[in-house]
PDB file of N, CA and C and ligand atoms in Angstrom:
ATOM      1  N   MET A   8      99.701  92.589  81.801  1.00 83.00           N
ATOM      2  CA  MET A   8      99.969  91.576  82.790  1.00 83.00           C
ATOM      3  C   MET A   8      98.708  90.793  83.052  1.00 83.00           C
ATOM      4  N   THR A   9      98.918  89.597  83.515  1.00 88.00           N
ATOM      5  CA  THR A   9      97.825  88.720  83.900  1.00 88.00           C
ATOM      6  C   THR A   9      98.146  88.192  85.284  1.00 88.00           C
ATOM      7  N   ARG A  10      97.105  87.957  86.046  1.00 93.00           N
ATOM      8  CA  ARG A  10      97.268  87.463  87.410  1.00 93.00           C
ATOM      9  C   ARG A  10      96.347  86.266  87.574  1.00 93.00           C
ATOM     10  N   LEU A  11      96.876  85.173  88.076  1.00 92.00           N
ATOM     11  CA  LEU A  11      96.046  84.005  88.362  1.00 92.00           C
ATOM     12  C   LEU A  11      95.617  84.084  89.812  1.00 92.00           C
ATOM     13  N   VAL A  12      94.302  84.022  90.040  1.00 91.00           N
ATOM     14  CA  VAL A  12      93.748  84.192  91.385  1.00 91.00           C
ATOM     15  C   VAL A  12      92.829  83.028  91.691  1.00 91.00           C
ATOM     16  N   GLU A  13      92.964  82.459  92.877  1.00 88.00           N
ATOM     17  CA  GLU A  13      92.069  81.396  93.310  1.00 88.00           C
ATOM     18  C   GLU A  13      90.971  81.990  94.162  1.00 88.00           C
ATOM     19  N   LEU A  14      89.749  81.670  93.822  1.00 88.00           N
ATOM     20  CA  LEU A  14      88.602  82.118  94.612  1.00 88.00           C
ATOM     21  C   LEU A  14      87.781  80.899  94.983  1.00 88.00           C
ATOM     22  N   GLU A  15      87.277  80.885  96.206  1.00 90.00           N
ATOM     23  CA  GLU A  15      86.507  79.734  96.669  1.00 90.00           C
ATOM     24  C   GLU A  15      85.018  80.009  96.729  1.00 90.00           C
ATOM     25  N   GLU A  16      84.633  81.274  96.651  1.00 90.00           N
ATOM     26  CA  GLU A  16      83.217  81.616  96.731  1.00 90.00           C
ATOM     27  C   GLU A  16      82.488  81.080  95.508  1.00 90.00           C
ATOM     28  N   THR A  17      81.235  80.734  95.720  1.00 95.00           N
ATOM     29  CA  THR A  17      80.454  80.173  94.626  1.00 95.00           C
ATOM     30  C   THR A  17      79.191  80.978  94.324  1.00 95.00           C
ATOM     31  N   GLY A  18      79.063  82.134  94.963  1.00 95.00           N
ATOM     32  CA  GLY A  18      77.885  82.955  94.721  1.00 95.00           C
ATOM     33  C   GLY A  18      78.186  84.414  94.954  1.00 95.00           C
ATOM     34  N   PRO A  19      77.186  85.260  94.743  1.00 95.00           N
ATOM     35  CA  PRO A  19      77.402  86.697  94.867  1.00 95.00           C
ATOM     36  C   PRO A  19      77.480  87.152  96.313  1.00 95.00           C
ATOM     37  N   ARG A  20      78.069  88.316  96.495  1.00 93.00           N
ATOM     38  CA  ARG A  20      78.097  88.982  97.789  1.00 93.00           C
ATOM     39  C   ARG A  20      77.333  90.278  97.580  1.00 93.00           C
ATOM     40  N   LYS A  21      76.157  90.377  98.188  1.00 94.00           N
ATOM     41  CA  LYS A  21      75.354  91.585  98.039  1.00 94.00           C
ATOM     42  C   LYS A  21      75.912  92.681  98.931  1.00 94.00           C
ATOM     43  N   LEU A  22      76.091  93.835  98.342  1.00 94.00           N
ATOM     44  CA  LEU A  22      76.605  94.965  99.102  1.00 94.00           C
ATOM     45  C   LEU A  22      75.486  95.584  99.918  1.00 94.00           C
ATOM     46  N   GLU A  23      75.821  95.997 101.124  1.00 95.00           N
ATOM     47  CA  GLU A  23      74.860  96.585 102.056  1.00 95.00           C
ATOM     48  C   GLU A  23      75.294  98.018 102.375  1.00 95.00           C
ATOM     49  N   PRO A  24      74.368  98.836 102.801  1.00 95.00           N
ATOM     50  CA  PRO A  24      74.745 100.197 103.197  1.00 95.00           C
ATOM     51  C   PRO A  24      75.858 100.217 104.249  1.00 95.00           C
ATOM     52  N   SER A  25      75.916  99.196 105.092  1.00 96.00           N
ATOM     53  CA  SER A  25      76.962  99.154 106.117  1.00 96.00           C
ATOM     54  C   SER A  25      78.350  98.905 105.523  1.00 96.00           C
ATOM     55  N   ASP A  26      78.419  98.515 104.240  1.00 96.00           N
ATOM     56  CA  ASP A  26      79.708  98.310 103.585  1.00 96.00           C
ATOM     57  C   ASP A  26      80.380  99.622 103.199  1.00 96.00           C
ATOM     58  N   ILE A  27      79.659 100.705 103.238  1.00 96.00           N
ATOM     59  CA  ILE A  27      80.210 102.005 102.847  1.00 96.00           C
ATOM     60  C   ILE A  27      81.244 102.461 103.871  1.00 96.00           C
ATOM     61  N   ASP A  28      82.394 102.850 103.358  1.00 93.00           N
ATOM     62  CA  ASP A  28      83.468 103.359 104.209  1.00 93.00           C
ATOM     63  C   ASP A  28      83.008 104.661 104.853  1.00 93.00           C
ATOM     64  N   ASP A  29      82.992 104.693 106.171  1.00 94.00           N
ATOM     65  CA  ASP A  29      82.495 105.867 106.881  1.00 94.00           C
ATOM     66  C   ASP A  29      83.293 107.130 106.560  1.00 94.00           C
ATOM     67  N   GLU A  30      84.604 106.971 106.415  1.00 95.00           N
ATOM     68  CA  GLU A  30      85.452 108.141 106.166  1.00 95.00           C
ATOM     69  C   GLU A  30      85.365 108.617 104.721  1.00 95.00           C
ATOM     70  N   LYS A  31      85.401 107.681 103.776  1.00 93.00           N
ATOM     71  CA  LYS A  31      85.420 108.054 102.359  1.00 93.00           C
ATOM     72  C   LYS A  31      84.030 108.183 101.762  1.00 93.00           C
ATOM     73  N   GLY A  32      83.056 107.537 102.350  1.00 96.00           N
ATOM     74  CA  GLY A  32      81.691 107.605 101.842  1.00 96.00           C
ATOM     75  C   GLY A  32      81.453 106.783 100.591  1.00 96.00           C
ATOM     76  N   ASP A  33      82.323 105.803 100.326  1.00 96.00           N
ATOM     77  CA  ASP A  33      82.134 104.964  99.150  1.00 96.00           C
ATOM     78  C   ASP A  33      82.463 103.514  99.481  1.00 96.00           C
ATOM     79  N   VAL A  34      82.302 102.668  98.475  1.00 96.00           N
ATOM     80  CA  VAL A  34      82.668 101.260  98.590  1.00 96.00           C
ATOM     81  C   VAL A  34      83.677 100.978  97.490  1.00 96.00           C
ATOM     82  N   ALA A  35      84.848 100.493  97.852  1.00 96.00           N
ATOM     83  CA  ALA A  35      85.861 100.155  96.855  1.00 96.00           C
ATOM     84  C   ALA A  35      85.871  98.639  96.685  1.00 96.00           C
ATOM     85  N   VAL A  36      85.548  98.201  95.480  1.00 96.00           N
ATOM     86  CA  VAL A  36      85.494  96.773  95.177  1.00 96.00           C
ATOM     87  C   VAL A  36      86.808  96.357  94.536  1.00 96.00           C
ATOM     88  N   CYS A  37      87.369  95.264  95.037  1.00 96.00           N
ATOM     89  CA  CYS A  37      88.653  94.765  94.529  1.00 96.00           C
ATOM     90  C   CYS A  37      88.487  94.200  93.133  1.00 96.00           C
ATOM     91  N   ARG A  38      89.370  94.625  92.227  1.00 96.00           N
ATOM     92  CA  ARG A  38      89.412  94.072  90.875  1.00 96.00           C
ATOM     93  C   ARG A  38      90.717  93.347  90.612  1.00 96.00           C
ATOM     94  N   CYS A  39      91.682  93.450  91.528  1.00 96.00           N
ATOM     95  CA  CYS A  39      92.964  92.783  91.303  1.00 96.00           C
ATOM     96  C   CYS A  39      92.951  91.341  91.804  1.00 96.00           C
ATOM     97  N   GLY A  40      92.060  91.025  92.720  1.00 94.00           N
ATOM     98  CA  GLY A  40      91.958  89.667  93.245  1.00 94.00           C
ATOM     99  C   GLY A  40      92.888  89.379  94.403  1.00 94.00           C
ATOM    100  N   LEU A  41      93.618  90.353  94.896  1.00 96.00           N
ATOM    101  CA  LEU A  41      94.607  90.111  95.939  1.00 96.00           C
ATOM    102  C   LEU A  41      94.152  90.533  97.331  1.00 96.00           C
ATOM    103  N   SER A  42      92.998  91.150  97.441  1.00 95.00           N
ATOM    104  CA  SER A  42      92.567  91.681  98.724  1.00 95.00           C
ATOM    105  C   SER A  42      92.291  90.584  99.748  1.00 95.00           C
ATOM    106  N   ASP A  43      92.738  90.785 100.969  1.00 93.00           N
ATOM    107  CA  ASP A  43      92.393  89.884 102.074  1.00 93.00           C
ATOM    108  C   ASP A  43      90.980  90.144 102.551  1.00 93.00           C
ATOM    109  N   SER A  44      90.380  91.227 102.083  1.00 93.00           N
ATOM    110  CA  SER A  44      89.007  91.589 102.457  1.00 93.00           C
ATOM    111  C   SER A  44      88.075  91.458 101.261  1.00 93.00           C
ATOM    112  N   PHE A  45      88.449  90.611 100.300  1.00 91.00           N
ATOM    113  CA  PHE A  45      87.660  90.437  99.095  1.00 91.00           C
ATOM    114  C   PHE A  45      86.190  90.212  99.431  1.00 91.00           C
ATOM    115  N   PRO A  46      85.242  90.878  98.797  1.00 93.00           N
ATOM    116  CA  PRO A  46      85.347  91.603  97.541  1.00 93.00           C
ATOM    117  C   PRO A  46      85.732  93.069  97.683  1.00 93.00           C
ATOM    118  N   PHE A  47      86.170  93.463  98.856  1.00 95.00           N
ATOM    119  CA  PHE A  47      86.498  94.872  99.057  1.00 95.00           C
ATOM    120  C   PHE A  47      87.996  95.113  98.893  1.00 95.00           C
ATOM    121  N   CYS A  48      88.340  96.234  98.343  1.00 96.00           N
ATOM    122  CA  CYS A  48      89.736  96.630  98.181  1.00 96.00           C
ATOM    123  C   CYS A  48      90.329  96.929  99.554  1.00 96.00           C
ATOM    124  N   ASP A  49      91.521  96.370  99.802  1.00 96.00           N
ATOM    125  CA  ASP A  49      92.230  96.684 101.042  1.00 96.00           C
ATOM    126  C   ASP A  49      93.591  97.311 100.766  1.00 96.00           C
ATOM    127  N   GLY A  50      93.827  97.711  99.525  1.00 97.00           N
ATOM    128  CA  GLY A  50      95.097  98.336  99.162  1.00 97.00           C
ATOM    129  C   GLY A  50      96.137  97.356  98.645  1.00 97.00           C
ATOM    130  N   SER A  51      95.818  96.067  98.658  1.00 96.00           N
ATOM    131  CA  SER A  51      96.783  95.062  98.190  1.00 96.00           C
ATOM    132  C   SER A  51      97.145  95.227  96.724  1.00 96.00           C
ATOM    133  N   HIS A  52      96.327  95.934  95.965  1.00 97.00           N
ATOM    134  CA  HIS A  52      96.612  96.140  94.538  1.00 97.00           C
ATOM    135  C   HIS A  52      97.928  96.885  94.331  1.00 97.00           C
ATOM    136  N   ARG A  53      98.416  97.560  95.346  1.00 97.00           N
ATOM    137  CA  ARG A  53      99.688  98.287  95.211  1.00 97.00           C
ATOM    138  C   ARG A  53     100.825  97.337  94.868  1.00 97.00           C
ATOM    139  N   ARG A  54     100.677  96.080  95.250  1.00 96.00           N
ATOM    140  CA  ARG A  54     101.716  95.081  94.972  1.00 96.00           C
ATOM    141  C   ARG A  54     101.835  94.793  93.477  1.00 96.00           C
ATOM    142  N   THR A  55     100.849  95.211  92.686  1.00 96.00           N
ATOM    143  CA  THR A  55     100.849  94.893  91.256  1.00 96.00           C
ATOM    144  C   THR A  55     101.467  96.002  90.411  1.00 96.00           C
ATOM    145  N   ARG A  56     101.814  97.098  91.031  1.00 96.00           N
ATOM    146  CA  ARG A  56     102.221  98.282  90.258  1.00 96.00           C
ATOM    147  C   ARG A  56     103.413  98.064  89.356  1.00 96.00           C
ATOM    148  N   ASP A  57     104.319  97.170  89.730  1.00 96.00           N
ATOM    149  CA  ASP A  57     105.506  96.974  88.880  1.00 96.00           C
ATOM    150  C   ASP A  57     105.427  95.685  88.058  1.00 96.00           C
ATOM    151  N   GLU A  58     104.207  95.150  87.916  1.00 96.00           N
ATOM    152  CA  GLU A  58     104.057  93.956  87.084  1.00 96.00           C
ATOM    153  C   GLU A  58     104.393  94.275  85.627  1.00 96.00           C
ATOM    154  N   ASP A  59     105.053  93.323  84.981  1.00 96.00           N
ATOM    155  CA  ASP A  59     105.380  93.442  83.561  1.00 96.00           C
ATOM    156  C   ASP A  59     104.151  93.054  82.754  1.00 96.00           C
ATOM    157  N   PRO A  60     103.727  93.874  81.806  1.00 94.00           N
ATOM    158  CA  PRO A  60     102.528  93.575  81.023  1.00 94.00           C
ATOM    159  C   PRO A  60     102.615  92.278  80.229  1.00 94.00           C
ATOM    160  N   ASP A  61     103.821  91.771  80.011  1.00 92.00           N
ATOM    161  CA  ASP A  61     103.984  90.552  79.217  1.00 92.00           C
ATOM    162  C   ASP A  61     104.099  89.290  80.069  1.00 92.00           C
ATOM    163  N   GLU A  62     103.970  89.434  81.391  1.00 94.00           N
ATOM    164  CA  GLU A  62     104.122  88.280  82.276  1.00 94.00           C
ATOM    165  C   GLU A  62     102.795  87.896  82.909  1.00 94.00           C
ATOM    166  N   THR A  63     102.749  86.682  83.434  1.00 94.00           N
ATOM    167  CA  THR A  63     101.604  86.197  84.197  1.00 94.00           C
ATOM    168  C   THR A  63     102.114  85.883  85.599  1.00 94.00           C
ATOM    169  N   TYR A  64     101.354  86.340  86.610  1.00 95.00           N
ATOM    170  CA  TYR A  64     101.815  86.227  87.986  1.00 95.00           C
ATOM    171  C   TYR A  64     100.867  85.401  88.839  1.00 95.00           C
ATOM    172  N   VAL A  65     101.456  84.796  89.880  1.00 95.00           N
ATOM    173  CA  VAL A  65     100.703  84.168  90.953  1.00 95.00           C
ATOM    174  C   VAL A  65     101.236  84.767  92.241  1.00 95.00           C
ATOM    175  N   TYR A  66     100.330  85.175  93.113  1.00 95.00           N
ATOM    176  CA  TYR A  66     100.695  85.672  94.434  1.00 95.00           C
ATOM    177  C   TYR A  66     100.301  84.602  95.437  1.00 95.00           C
ATOM    178  N   GLU A  67     101.299  84.138  96.206  1.00 92.00           N
ATOM    179  CA  GLU A  67     101.045  83.027  97.111  1.00 92.00           C
ATOM    180  C   GLU A  67     101.935  83.166  98.337  1.00 92.00           C
ATOM    181  N   ASP A  68     101.334  83.060  99.516  1.00 91.00           N
ATOM    182  CA  ASP A  68     102.070  83.139 100.782  1.00 91.00           C
ATOM    183  C   ASP A  68     102.957  84.375 100.852  1.00 91.00           C
ATOM    184  N   GLY A  69     102.438  85.486 100.372  1.00 88.00           N
ATOM    185  CA  GLY A  69     103.169  86.740 100.440  1.00 88.00           C
ATOM    186  C   GLY A  69     104.231  86.898  99.367  1.00 88.00           C
ATOM    187  N   GLU A  70     104.364  85.921  98.495  1.00 95.00           N
ATOM    188  CA  GLU A  70     105.375  85.965  97.448  1.00 95.00           C
ATOM    189  C   GLU A  70     104.706  86.117  96.084  1.00 95.00           C
ATOM    190  N   ARG A  71     105.422  86.714  95.166  1.00 96.00           N
ATOM    191  CA  ARG A  71     104.952  86.826  93.786  1.00 96.00           C
ATOM    192  C   ARG A  71     105.859  85.995  92.897  1.00 96.00           C
ATOM    193  N   ARG A  72     105.238  85.194  92.047  1.00 96.00           N
ATOM    194  CA  ARG A  72     106.000  84.374  91.119  1.00 96.00           C
ATOM    195  C   ARG A  72     105.513  84.620  89.704  1.00 96.00           C
ATOM    196  N   VAL A  73     106.415  84.556  88.743  1.00 96.00           N
ATOM    197  CA  VAL A  73     106.050  84.580  87.334  1.00 96.00           C
ATOM    198  C   VAL A  73     105.816  83.139  86.919  1.00 96.00           C
ATOM    199  N   VAL A  74     104.704  82.902  86.224  1.00 95.00           N
ATOM    200  CA  VAL A  74     104.384  81.551  85.771  1.00 95.00           C
ATOM    201  C   VAL A  74     104.142  81.565  84.267  1.00 95.00           C
ATOM    202  N   GLU A  75     104.211  80.402  83.685  1.00 91.00           N
ATOM    203  CA  GLU A  75     103.874  80.261  82.279  1.00 91.00           C
ATOM    204  C   GLU A  75     102.377  80.422  82.126  1.00 91.00           C
ATOM    205  N   ARG A  76     101.983  81.146  81.133  1.00 80.00           N
ATOM    206  CA  ARG A  76     100.560  81.374  80.902  1.00 80.00           C
ATOM    207  C   ARG A  76      99.955  80.185  80.187  1.00 80.00           C
ATOM    208  N   VAL A  77      98.806  79.743  80.685  1.00 74.00           N
ATOM    209  CA  VAL A  77      98.061  78.681  80.018  1.00 74.00           C
ATOM    210  C   VAL A  77      97.162  79.343  78.988  1.00 74.00           C
ATOM    211  N   VAL A  78      97.294  78.937  77.756  1.00 80.00           N
ATOM    212  CA  VAL A  78      96.491  79.515  76.683  1.00 80.00           C
ATOM    213  C   VAL A  78      95.315  78.593  76.416  1.00 80.00           C
ATOM    214  N   THR A  79      94.114  79.140  76.540  1.00 83.00           N
ATOM    215  CA  THR A  79      92.918  78.345  76.274  1.00 83.00           C
ATOM    216  C   THR A  79      92.703  78.209  74.778  1.00 83.00           C
ATOM    217  N   GLU A  80      91.865  77.251  74.411  1.00 89.00           N
ATOM    218  CA  GLU A  80      91.555  77.075  72.994  1.00 89.00           C
ATOM    219  C   GLU A  80      90.950  78.340  72.420  1.00 89.00           C
ATOM    220  N   ALA A  81      90.069  78.996  73.175  1.00 88.00           N
ATOM    221  CA  ALA A  81      89.415  80.212  72.693  1.00 88.00           C
ATOM    222  C   ALA A  81      90.445  81.304  72.412  1.00 88.00           C
ATOM    223  N   GLU A  82      91.427  81.437  73.317  1.00 83.00           N
ATOM    224  CA  GLU A  82      92.467  82.440  73.094  1.00 83.00           C
ATOM    225  C   GLU A  82      93.301  82.086  71.870  1.00 83.00           C
ATOM    226  N   ALA A  83      93.636  80.813  71.764  1.00 86.00           N
ATOM    227  CA  ALA A  83      94.438  80.378  70.628  1.00 86.00           C
ATOM    228  C   ALA A  83      93.704  80.607  69.314  1.00 86.00           C
ATOM    229  N   ASP A  84      92.363  80.504  69.365  1.00 89.00           N
ATOM    230  CA  ASP A  84      91.558  80.724  68.165  1.00 89.00           C
ATOM    231  C   ASP A  84      91.253  82.198  67.930  1.00 89.00           C
ATOM    232  N   GLY A  85      91.716  83.050  68.859  1.00 85.00           N
ATOM    233  CA  GLY A  85      91.465  84.476  68.716  1.00 85.00           C
ATOM    234  C   GLY A  85      90.138  84.929  69.256  1.00 85.00           C
ATOM    235  N   ASN A  86      89.469  84.067  70.016  1.00 77.00           N
ATOM    236  CA  ASN A  86      88.173  84.426  70.592  1.00 77.00           C
ATOM    237  C   ASN A  86      88.250  84.653  72.098  1.00 77.00           C
ATOM    238  N   GLY A  87      89.442  84.724  72.641  1.00 65.00           N
ATOM    239  CA  GLY A  87      89.589  84.859  74.081  1.00 65.00           C
ATOM    240  C   GLY A  87      89.395  86.274  74.554  1.00 65.00           C
ATOM    241  N   ASN A  88      89.288  86.384  75.879  1.00 57.00           N
ATOM    242  CA  ASN A  88      89.173  87.685  76.517  1.00 57.00           C
ATOM    243  C   ASN A  88      90.499  88.411  76.355  1.00 57.00           C
ATOM    244  N   ASP A  89      90.455  89.690  76.093  1.00 52.00           N
ATOM    245  CA  ASP A  89      91.695  90.452  75.938  1.00 52.00           C
ATOM    246  C   ASP A  89      92.253  90.880  77.277  1.00 52.00           C
ATOM    247  N   SER A  90      91.649  90.449  78.386  1.00 48.00           N
ATOM    248  CA  SER A  90      92.031  90.715  79.773  1.00 48.00           C
ATOM    249  C   SER A  90      91.891  92.179  80.160  1.00 48.00           C
ATOM    250  N   GLY A  91      91.420  93.021  79.297  1.00 47.00           N
ATOM    251  CA  GLY A  91      91.141  94.406  79.666  1.00 47.00           C
ATOM    252  C   GLY A  91      89.789  94.482  80.343  1.00 47.00           C
ATOM    253  N   ASN A  92      89.558  95.550  81.069  1.00 43.00           N
ATOM    254  CA  ASN A  92      88.262  95.679  81.735  1.00 43.00           C
ATOM    255  C   ASN A  92      87.366  96.686  81.043  1.00 43.00           C
ATOM    256  N   GLY A  93      87.860  97.273  79.985  1.00 42.00           N
ATOM    257  CA  GLY A  93      87.028  98.143  79.209  1.00 42.00           C
ATOM    258  C   GLY A  93      86.919  99.565  79.713  1.00 42.00           C
ATOM    259  N   ASP A  94      87.540  99.851  80.862  1.00 43.00           N
ATOM    260  CA  ASP A  94      87.400 101.236  81.341  1.00 43.00           C
ATOM    261  C   ASP A  94      88.566 102.102  80.905  1.00 43.00           C
ATOM    262  N   GLY A  95      89.550 101.503  80.245  1.00 41.00           N
ATOM    263  CA  GLY A  95      90.604 102.286  79.645  1.00 41.00           C
ATOM    264  C   GLY A  95      91.633 102.875  80.596  1.00 41.00           C
ATOM    265  N   ASP A  96      91.627 102.486  81.880  1.00 44.00           N
ATOM    266  CA  ASP A  96      92.612 103.069  82.793  1.00 44.00           C
ATOM    267  C   ASP A  96      93.721 102.101  83.158  1.00 44.00           C
ATOM    268  N   GLU A  97      93.975 101.095  82.318  1.00 40.00           N
ATOM    269  CA  GLU A  97      95.069 100.164  82.609  1.00 40.00           C
ATOM    270  C   GLU A  97      96.405 100.818  82.394  1.00 40.00           C
TER     271      GLU A  97
HETATM  272  S1  LIG B 115      91.850  96.464  93.818  1.00 81.03           S
HETATM  273 FE1  LIG B 115      92.373  94.621  94.789  1.00 81.03          FE
HETATM  274  S2  LIG B 115      93.072  95.271  96.720  1.00 81.03           S
HETATM  275 FE2  LIG B 115      92.557  97.086  95.718  1.00 81.03          FE
END
């Protein structure tokens, strides 16, 4: 599956010791792009659990829509990102 996400930030967010969850003792960084507390995970990734691997989604105003995937020239040439994150837990 692929997800189209709009982000408005233009620079990094440095993590601080105060970002550590007091109860869990860690920092969970959002990788799905849906968190309302971005860059931190807020559990919104649960909404992606039933995504079809062959579809591309947009989440907007609480709704999920399937959209046509835009194929870049690099992807069409076989040089595109495979959309995996390399950690093997997809
Ligand atoms: S990974 Fe995005 S909300 Fe958890």
